[in-house]
XYZ file of C-alpha atoms in Angstrom:
452
model
C -15.074 -40.747 -54.927
C -12.733 -41.540 -57.812
C -11.544 -44.792 -56.023
C -15.193 -45.862 -55.426
C -15.980 -45.189 -59.074
C -12.967 -47.120 -60.187
C -13.867 -50.151 -57.979
C -17.482 -50.097 -59.243
C -16.523 -49.704 -62.781
C -14.153 -52.575 -62.541
C -16.611 -54.945 -60.857
C -19.301 -54.213 -63.334
C -17.009 -54.732 -66.323
C -15.380 -57.903 -64.985
C -18.714 -59.366 -63.694
C -20.356 -58.699 -67.159
C -17.581 -60.307 -69.073
C -17.404 -63.365 -66.747
C -21.192 -63.850 -66.894
C -21.281 -63.604 -70.770
C -18.326 -65.979 -71.070
C -19.828 -68.566 -68.835
C -23.291 -68.089 -70.312
C -21.775 -69.102 -73.663
C -20.549 -72.411 -72.161
C -23.956 -72.912 -70.298
C -26.203 -72.240 -73.274
C -24.333 -74.529 -75.731
C -23.965 -77.287 -73.116
C -27.692 -77.250 -72.569
C -28.174 -77.151 -76.339
C -25.957 -80.166 -76.681
C -27.935 -81.981 -73.939
C -25.293 -81.885 -71.181
C -26.523 -81.622 -67.648
C -25.198 -78.456 -65.914
C -24.794 -78.768 -62.150
C -23.504 -75.300 -61.214
C -23.133 -71.789 -62.805
C -20.685 -69.838 -60.690
C -19.718 -66.130 -60.820
C -16.320 -66.148 -58.978
C -14.122 -68.898 -57.806
C -13.495 -70.767 -54.539
C -16.033 -71.161 -51.716
C -19.785 -70.657 -52.656
C -21.089 -67.623 -50.566
C -24.558 -67.615 -52.118
C -26.614 -69.961 -54.313
C -30.005 -70.963 -55.559
C -31.226 -73.945 -57.523
C -33.379 -73.319 -60.556
C -34.938 -75.279 -63.328
C -35.854 -79.029 -63.988
C -32.123 -80.013 -63.531
C -31.933 -77.954 -60.310
C -28.905 -76.182 -61.691
C -27.109 -74.328 -58.786
C -26.586 -70.643 -59.701
C -23.934 -69.400 -57.346
C -21.702 -66.382 -56.339
C -18.310 -67.506 -55.027
C -15.797 -65.844 -52.701
C -12.947 -64.962 -55.195
C -14.298 -62.363 -57.537
C -11.923 -63.213 -60.395
C -13.380 -65.520 -63.009
C -16.143 -68.067 -62.866
C -17.037 -71.528 -64.150
C -19.750 -73.824 -65.410
C -19.725 -77.208 -63.702
C -21.196 -79.992 -65.931
C -21.953 -83.690 -65.156
C -18.558 -85.127 -65.721
C -17.301 -88.709 -64.992
C -13.779 -87.308 -64.393
C -15.053 -85.503 -61.248
C -17.157 -88.326 -59.719
C -17.533 -92.092 -59.878
C -19.789 -93.224 -62.668
C -21.580 -95.392 -60.167
C -22.797 -92.259 -58.503
C -24.457 -90.949 -61.648
C -28.064 -91.876 -62.175
C -28.621 -94.162 -65.117
C -30.981 -91.733 -66.812
C -28.348 -89.000 -66.614
C -25.463 -90.984 -68.125
C -26.316 -89.969 -71.752
C -26.011 -86.309 -70.498
C -22.500 -86.729 -69.066
C -19.976 -84.489 -70.711
C -17.302 -87.009 -71.708
C -19.866 -89.192 -73.396
C -20.648 -86.553 -75.919
C -19.029 -86.770 -79.340
C -15.863 -84.637 -79.801
C -17.553 -82.122 -81.914
C -20.177 -81.265 -79.166
C -17.292 -80.947 -76.686
C -15.488 -78.646 -79.002
C -18.632 -76.575 -79.339
C -19.250 -76.327 -75.598
C -15.636 -75.277 -74.822
C -15.349 -72.767 -77.718
C -18.645 -71.172 -76.781
C -17.158 -69.047 -73.940
C -14.617 -67.145 -75.993
C -16.941 -66.897 -78.866
C -19.509 -65.201 -76.519
C -16.857 -62.625 -75.524
C -16.224 -61.844 -79.209
C -19.984 -61.507 -79.890
C -20.408 -59.181 -76.906
C -17.620 -56.954 -78.202
C -19.160 -56.991 -81.736
C -22.606 -55.887 -80.259
C -21.001 -53.097 -78.138
C -18.845 -51.687 -80.990
C -21.762 -51.974 -83.354
C -23.939 -50.094 -80.952
C -21.394 -47.367 -80.504
C -20.858 -47.079 -84.228
C -24.527 -46.695 -84.832
C -25.010 -44.217 -82.029
C -21.983 -42.127 -83.229
C -18.696 -41.492 -81.399
C -17.433 -37.989 -81.028
C -13.678 -37.948 -81.190
C -10.855 -35.769 -82.507
C -10.424 -35.347 -86.185
C -7.356 -36.556 -87.802
C -6.080 -32.981 -88.351
C -2.461 -32.915 -87.069
C -0.310 -30.349 -85.238
C 3.003 -29.276 -86.605
C 5.230 -32.329 -86.460
C 8.321 -32.431 -84.280
C 11.510 -31.829 -86.045
C 13.289 -35.077 -87.321
C 10.146 -37.167 -86.741
C 8.909 -39.413 -89.543
C 6.008 -37.067 -90.313
C 8.263 -34.066 -90.435
C 10.690 -35.814 -92.800
C 7.876 -36.773 -95.066
C 6.853 -33.120 -95.384
C 3.795 -33.178 -93.380
C 2.710 -29.723 -91.769
C 0.221 -28.328 -89.344
C -3.396 -28.624 -90.429
C -2.774 -31.571 -92.724
C -5.502 -34.209 -92.379
C -4.698 -37.962 -92.529
C -7.031 -39.869 -94.617
C -5.750 -43.392 -94.806
C -3.014 -45.749 -93.611
C -1.978 -48.765 -95.905
C -5.215 -48.268 -97.846
C -7.381 -48.338 -94.748
C -9.456 -45.185 -94.502
C -9.376 -43.341 -91.045
C -12.221 -41.080 -89.916
C -11.208 -40.265 -86.337
C -8.103 -40.145 -84.187
C -8.663 -43.429 -82.640
C -8.702 -45.191 -86.007
C -5.489 -43.410 -87.049
C -3.763 -44.344 -83.809
C -4.921 -48.057 -84.260
C -3.735 -48.145 -87.880
C -0.277 -46.781 -86.901
C 0.076 -49.391 -84.163
C -0.743 -52.085 -86.694
C 1.815 -50.655 -89.001
C 4.489 -50.747 -86.328
C 3.701 -54.426 -85.488
C 3.733 -55.288 -89.246
C 7.009 -53.472 -89.722
C 8.672 -56.424 -87.927
C 7.992 -58.352 -91.171
C 9.789 -55.585 -93.248
C 6.569 -53.621 -94.177
C 6.547 -49.838 -94.236
C 3.383 -47.661 -93.830
C 1.742 -45.881 -96.755
C 0.138 -42.778 -95.426
C -2.424 -40.714 -97.451
C -2.863 -37.013 -96.251
C -4.773 -33.939 -97.451
C -3.630 -30.443 -97.271
C -5.728 -27.328 -97.580
C -4.911 -25.830 -101.030
C -2.826 -28.794 -102.084
C -5.133 -31.709 -102.112
C -4.362 -35.317 -101.419
C -0.825 -36.706 -101.529
C 0.805 -40.032 -100.348
C 4.103 -40.769 -98.703
C 5.670 -43.808 -97.069
C 7.211 -44.286 -93.700
C 9.948 -46.837 -93.991
C 9.874 -50.088 -92.049
C 13.266 -49.183 -90.343
C 11.674 -46.129 -88.952
C 8.518 -47.950 -87.697
C 10.725 -50.712 -86.083
C 12.482 -48.005 -83.931
C 9.124 -47.035 -82.317
C 8.517 -48.225 -78.785
C 5.194 -49.962 -78.693
C 5.003 -49.330 -74.887
C 4.711 -45.610 -75.524
C 2.740 -43.107 -77.660
C 3.184 -44.645 -81.137
C 1.430 -41.855 -83.038
C 3.435 -39.156 -81.151
C 6.690 -40.918 -81.734
C 6.061 -40.851 -85.500
C 5.163 -37.192 -85.395
C 1.489 -37.411 -85.447
C -0.287 -35.365 -82.680
C -3.753 -33.985 -82.538
C -3.854 -30.281 -83.663
C -4.864 -28.244 -80.716
C -6.291 -24.650 -80.576
C -4.296 -21.512 -79.653
C -3.764 -21.185 -75.846
C -6.406 -18.989 -74.318
C -6.398 -18.835 -70.476
C -9.309 -19.864 -68.509
C -9.213 -19.649 -64.654
C -5.913 -18.104 -63.330
C -4.730 -19.160 -59.875
C -4.016 -15.768 -58.097
C -1.339 -17.510 -55.984
C 0.353 -19.255 -58.966
C 3.212 -17.804 -60.985
C 0.821 -16.763 -63.845
C -1.482 -14.910 -61.478
C 1.380 -13.247 -59.666
C 2.806 -12.181 -62.948
C -0.456 -10.499 -64.026
C -1.946 -13.033 -66.498
C -5.723 -12.742 -66.749
C -8.653 -14.926 -67.786
C -9.139 -14.508 -71.556
C -5.576 -13.687 -72.515
C -4.450 -15.536 -75.663
C -0.769 -16.331 -75.650
C 0.680 -15.626 -79.137
C 4.477 -15.787 -78.464
C 7.007 -16.795 -75.830
C 10.452 -15.246 -75.852
C 9.710 -13.851 -79.204
C 8.841 -17.127 -80.781
C 5.221 -17.801 -81.995
C 3.261 -20.293 -79.898
C 1.412 -22.657 -82.156
C -1.129 -24.291 -79.785
C -1.857 -25.469 -76.278
C 0.389 -28.294 -76.574
C 3.441 -26.318 -77.579
C 2.740 -23.749 -74.825
C 2.478 -26.394 -72.199
C 5.730 -28.042 -73.342
C 7.551 -24.755 -73.353
C 6.449 -23.831 -69.832
C 7.409 -27.307 -68.538
C 10.892 -26.749 -69.820
C 11.229 -23.276 -68.335
C 11.282 -24.058 -64.628
C 12.623 -21.231 -62.439
C 13.527 -19.153 -65.582
C 12.036 -15.858 -66.557
C 10.059 -16.021 -69.872
C 8.394 -13.210 -71.821
C 4.939 -13.950 -72.851
C 3.102 -11.917 -75.438
C -0.588 -12.148 -74.952
C -3.516 -10.624 -76.905
C -5.804 -8.792 -74.370
C -8.804 -6.825 -75.465
C -7.347 -6.528 -78.945
C -3.902 -5.343 -77.738
C -0.599 -7.038 -77.380
C 0.811 -7.130 -73.888
C 4.186 -8.573 -72.772
C 4.095 -10.348 -69.369
C 7.310 -11.540 -67.786
C 6.655 -14.897 -65.922
C 8.862 -17.162 -63.810
C 7.357 -20.771 -63.851
C 7.574 -22.569 -60.505
C 9.981 -25.419 -60.376
C 7.857 -28.521 -59.410
C 9.101 -32.086 -59.174
C 7.155 -34.502 -61.331
C 6.119 -38.094 -60.742
C 9.266 -39.281 -62.529
C 11.478 -37.047 -60.437
C 12.093 -34.493 -63.315
C 11.718 -30.865 -62.410
C 9.175 -29.134 -64.616
C 7.799 -25.607 -64.740
C 4.203 -24.695 -63.633
C 2.357 -21.371 -63.890
C -1.102 -22.665 -62.586
C -3.449 -21.421 -65.322
C -6.271 -23.194 -67.067
C -6.087 -23.575 -70.911
C -9.394 -23.408 -72.726
C -10.314 -25.099 -76.027
C -10.286 -28.472 -77.588
C -9.294 -30.072 -80.829
C -11.569 -30.286 -84.004
C -14.086 -32.862 -83.157
C -16.175 -35.109 -85.480
C -18.906 -37.593 -84.940
C -18.233 -40.883 -86.588
C -21.562 -42.734 -87.138
C -22.652 -45.626 -89.445
C -25.899 -47.385 -90.432
C -26.817 -50.782 -88.856
C -25.146 -53.044 -91.534
C -22.134 -50.860 -91.973
C -21.787 -50.698 -88.159
C -22.148 -54.476 -87.736
C -19.472 -55.117 -90.432
C -17.107 -52.433 -89.077
C -17.605 -53.889 -85.536
C -16.850 -57.451 -86.747
C -13.685 -56.137 -88.542
C -12.676 -54.234 -85.511
C -12.886 -57.383 -83.297
C -11.000 -59.420 -85.841
C -8.241 -56.933 -86.298
C -7.851 -56.437 -82.459
C -7.772 -60.235 -82.003
C -5.063 -60.633 -84.706
C -3.025 -57.827 -83.237
C -3.287 -59.276 -79.809
C -1.975 -62.598 -80.980
C 0.809 -60.900 -82.978
C 1.816 -58.919 -79.835
C 1.837 -62.171 -77.807
C 4.046 -63.709 -80.458
C 6.427 -60.802 -80.385
C 6.762 -61.027 -76.658
C 7.639 -64.655 -76.863
C 10.441 -64.038 -79.262
C 11.613 -61.014 -77.355
C 10.650 -58.235 -79.875
C 8.055 -56.637 -77.594
C 8.592 -56.036 -73.857
C 6.876 -58.228 -71.414
C 5.780 -55.004 -69.724
C 2.858 -55.055 -71.869
C 1.298 -57.829 -69.805
C -1.225 -56.083 -67.490
C -3.168 -57.345 -64.566
C -6.312 -56.425 -62.551
C -4.919 -53.316 -61.020
C -4.181 -51.637 -64.473
C -7.463 -52.997 -65.783
C -9.367 -51.424 -62.768
C -7.498 -48.103 -63.478
C -8.489 -48.074 -67.114
C -12.079 -48.991 -66.092
C -12.144 -45.999 -63.743
C -10.613 -43.582 -66.188
C -12.935 -44.647 -69.099
C -16.034 -44.417 -66.854
C -15.102 -40.909 -65.888
C -14.846 -39.806 -69.474
C -18.263 -41.089 -70.417
C -20.526 -44.098 -71.215
C -19.219 -44.465 -74.733
C -15.627 -44.637 -73.668
C -16.471 -47.148 -70.906
C -18.432 -49.380 -73.234
C -15.498 -49.325 -75.694
C -13.193 -50.290 -72.979
C -15.412 -53.239 -71.895
C -15.426 -54.308 -75.591
C -11.592 -54.252 -75.771
C -11.235 -56.281 -72.552
C -13.945 -58.726 -73.853
C -11.766 -59.317 -76.893
C -8.623 -59.824 -74.837
C -10.474 -62.235 -72.564
C -11.619 -64.264 -75.571
C -8.105 -64.396 -77.172
C -6.453 -65.231 -73.823
C -8.801 -68.070 -73.182
C -8.135 -69.537 -76.676
C -4.359 -69.787 -76.041
C -3.336 -73.451 -76.126
C -2.497 -73.411 -72.298
C -3.908 -76.430 -70.371
C -6.467 -75.238 -67.801
C -7.752 -72.606 -70.403
C -10.432 -73.263 -72.905
C -7.594 -73.188 -75.729
C -5.832 -76.084 -73.947
C -9.055 -78.185 -73.922
C -9.640 -77.355 -77.547
C -6.052 -78.586 -78.295
C -6.741 -81.938 -76.786
C -10.017 -82.271 -78.587
C -8.274 -81.333 -81.921
C -5.704 -84.094 -81.241
C -8.637 -86.469 -80.617
C -10.022 -85.608 -84.071
C -6.758 -86.251 -85.680
C -5.799 -89.451 -83.861
C -9.360 -90.858 -83.345
C -8.749 -91.382 -79.640
C -8.715 -89.178 -76.509
C -5.538 -87.710 -75.042
C -4.128 -90.210 -72.386
C -5.306 -89.286 -68.916
C -1.742 -89.219 -67.548
C -0.611 -86.773 -70.202
C -3.605 -84.542 -69.341
C -2.673 -84.580 -65.691
C 0.819 -83.547 -66.343
C -0.200 -80.847 -68.871
C -2.686 -79.481 -66.382
C 0.003 -79.015 -63.765
C 2.276 -77.286 -66.249
C -0.650 -75.117 -67.373
C -1.387 -74.085 -63.769
C 2.269 -73.247 -63.257
C 2.406 -71.210 -66.404
C -0.847 -69.314 -65.621
C 0.398 -68.546 -62.047
C 3.626 -67.182 -63.560
C 1.691 -64.957 -65.990
C -0.504 -63.697 -63.115
C 2.540 -62.903 -60.952
C 4.169 -61.040 -63.923
C 0.985 -58.993 -64.582
C 0.707 -58.056 -60.905
C 4.365 -57.194 -60.838
C 3.991 -54.983 -63.890
C 0.896 -53.315 -62.345
C 2.745 -52.507 -59.108
C 5.835 -51.190 -61.082
C 3.490 -48.869 -63.014
C 2.051 -47.452 -59.752
C 5.621 -46.871 -58.276
């Protein structure tokens, strides 16, 4: 069932993004007076089509479900003699350079607009997410060294206010990326009974954080979780055999207080095949229960402890909601910030400061589509918006074959007053195809490596 949901979620997301992207090209081409011959969802051989409208534009579905295209009347694809005289003014290459730029740029712009609409809708509806109240920072972490403590609430990063955990995590990622330019992160926090205070995480500390991992966690920022209360207890598991019961609240382990669910889970994982003394509160009384967590081999081959009990509770949650104009402005800023961060990440990869493992392909995207759809509609729409931004940015890269490559040609035409030589364009196209195939191969390799 999960596999089917993942496949459906991936197809719906990808199909929507492709249609919106190509619809941008199509609508602006029609607005500029260019004749459109085919609108295809998918690449390769056409498996279904229907002709519609006065121009008898062919609306098609093609065999390869990755991508799509809009085919316009273009003298580069056919002999001018085969074009009807009345259609010559509507041929693509006969349009002025600004119209060609508008047509090519319309696809990525449509992706950005879709992301803005989706984010704005989510912000107006309201998004429930964990508050920025943190757990006790790990020893030696940047948060611990700054004096942060359990129950502190993070209010802003580098002057940017944060309401929910997703905003905090995003601002910390941006701070790590900007640290490559020697900038630290100024954190504003609030503590019950103390009020607001500010501290700075040095750029050197930020630069040491691996962008491939949990950035917030690496800096010592983790969501404050509730105290561990047991839900369902597996009678055949280590906890059930030891006598743990539903409703027990774990207050200490081996005489050391247990702060929350996260701390308890981590302690049990590290206690494989070793007897631990759990102090639990049961019906108002403290009871000591000796437990021997089972040794289980994890996915990475590391042995961890398991006691097979359910832990109840969730972190403090808030609903982040905005009015229409504020939501629209916030969504536009989100799209801009995400686009800029994506470009910076690409730049860091090119110069070797960020791992190429960050390049993901269709398998990882499908996995995220399935995961987000199982969480809920808001999570899924947010995922679609982020992928739409990525699609828009990637298409604007100055790589021949992509929209950005064509925009580069037309920009040179604006500067020089003449089109790029046809021979130069052909060579650049071959290089662009080679580069694109290489990037796709790298993405698939990274996807497979993650699975293994």
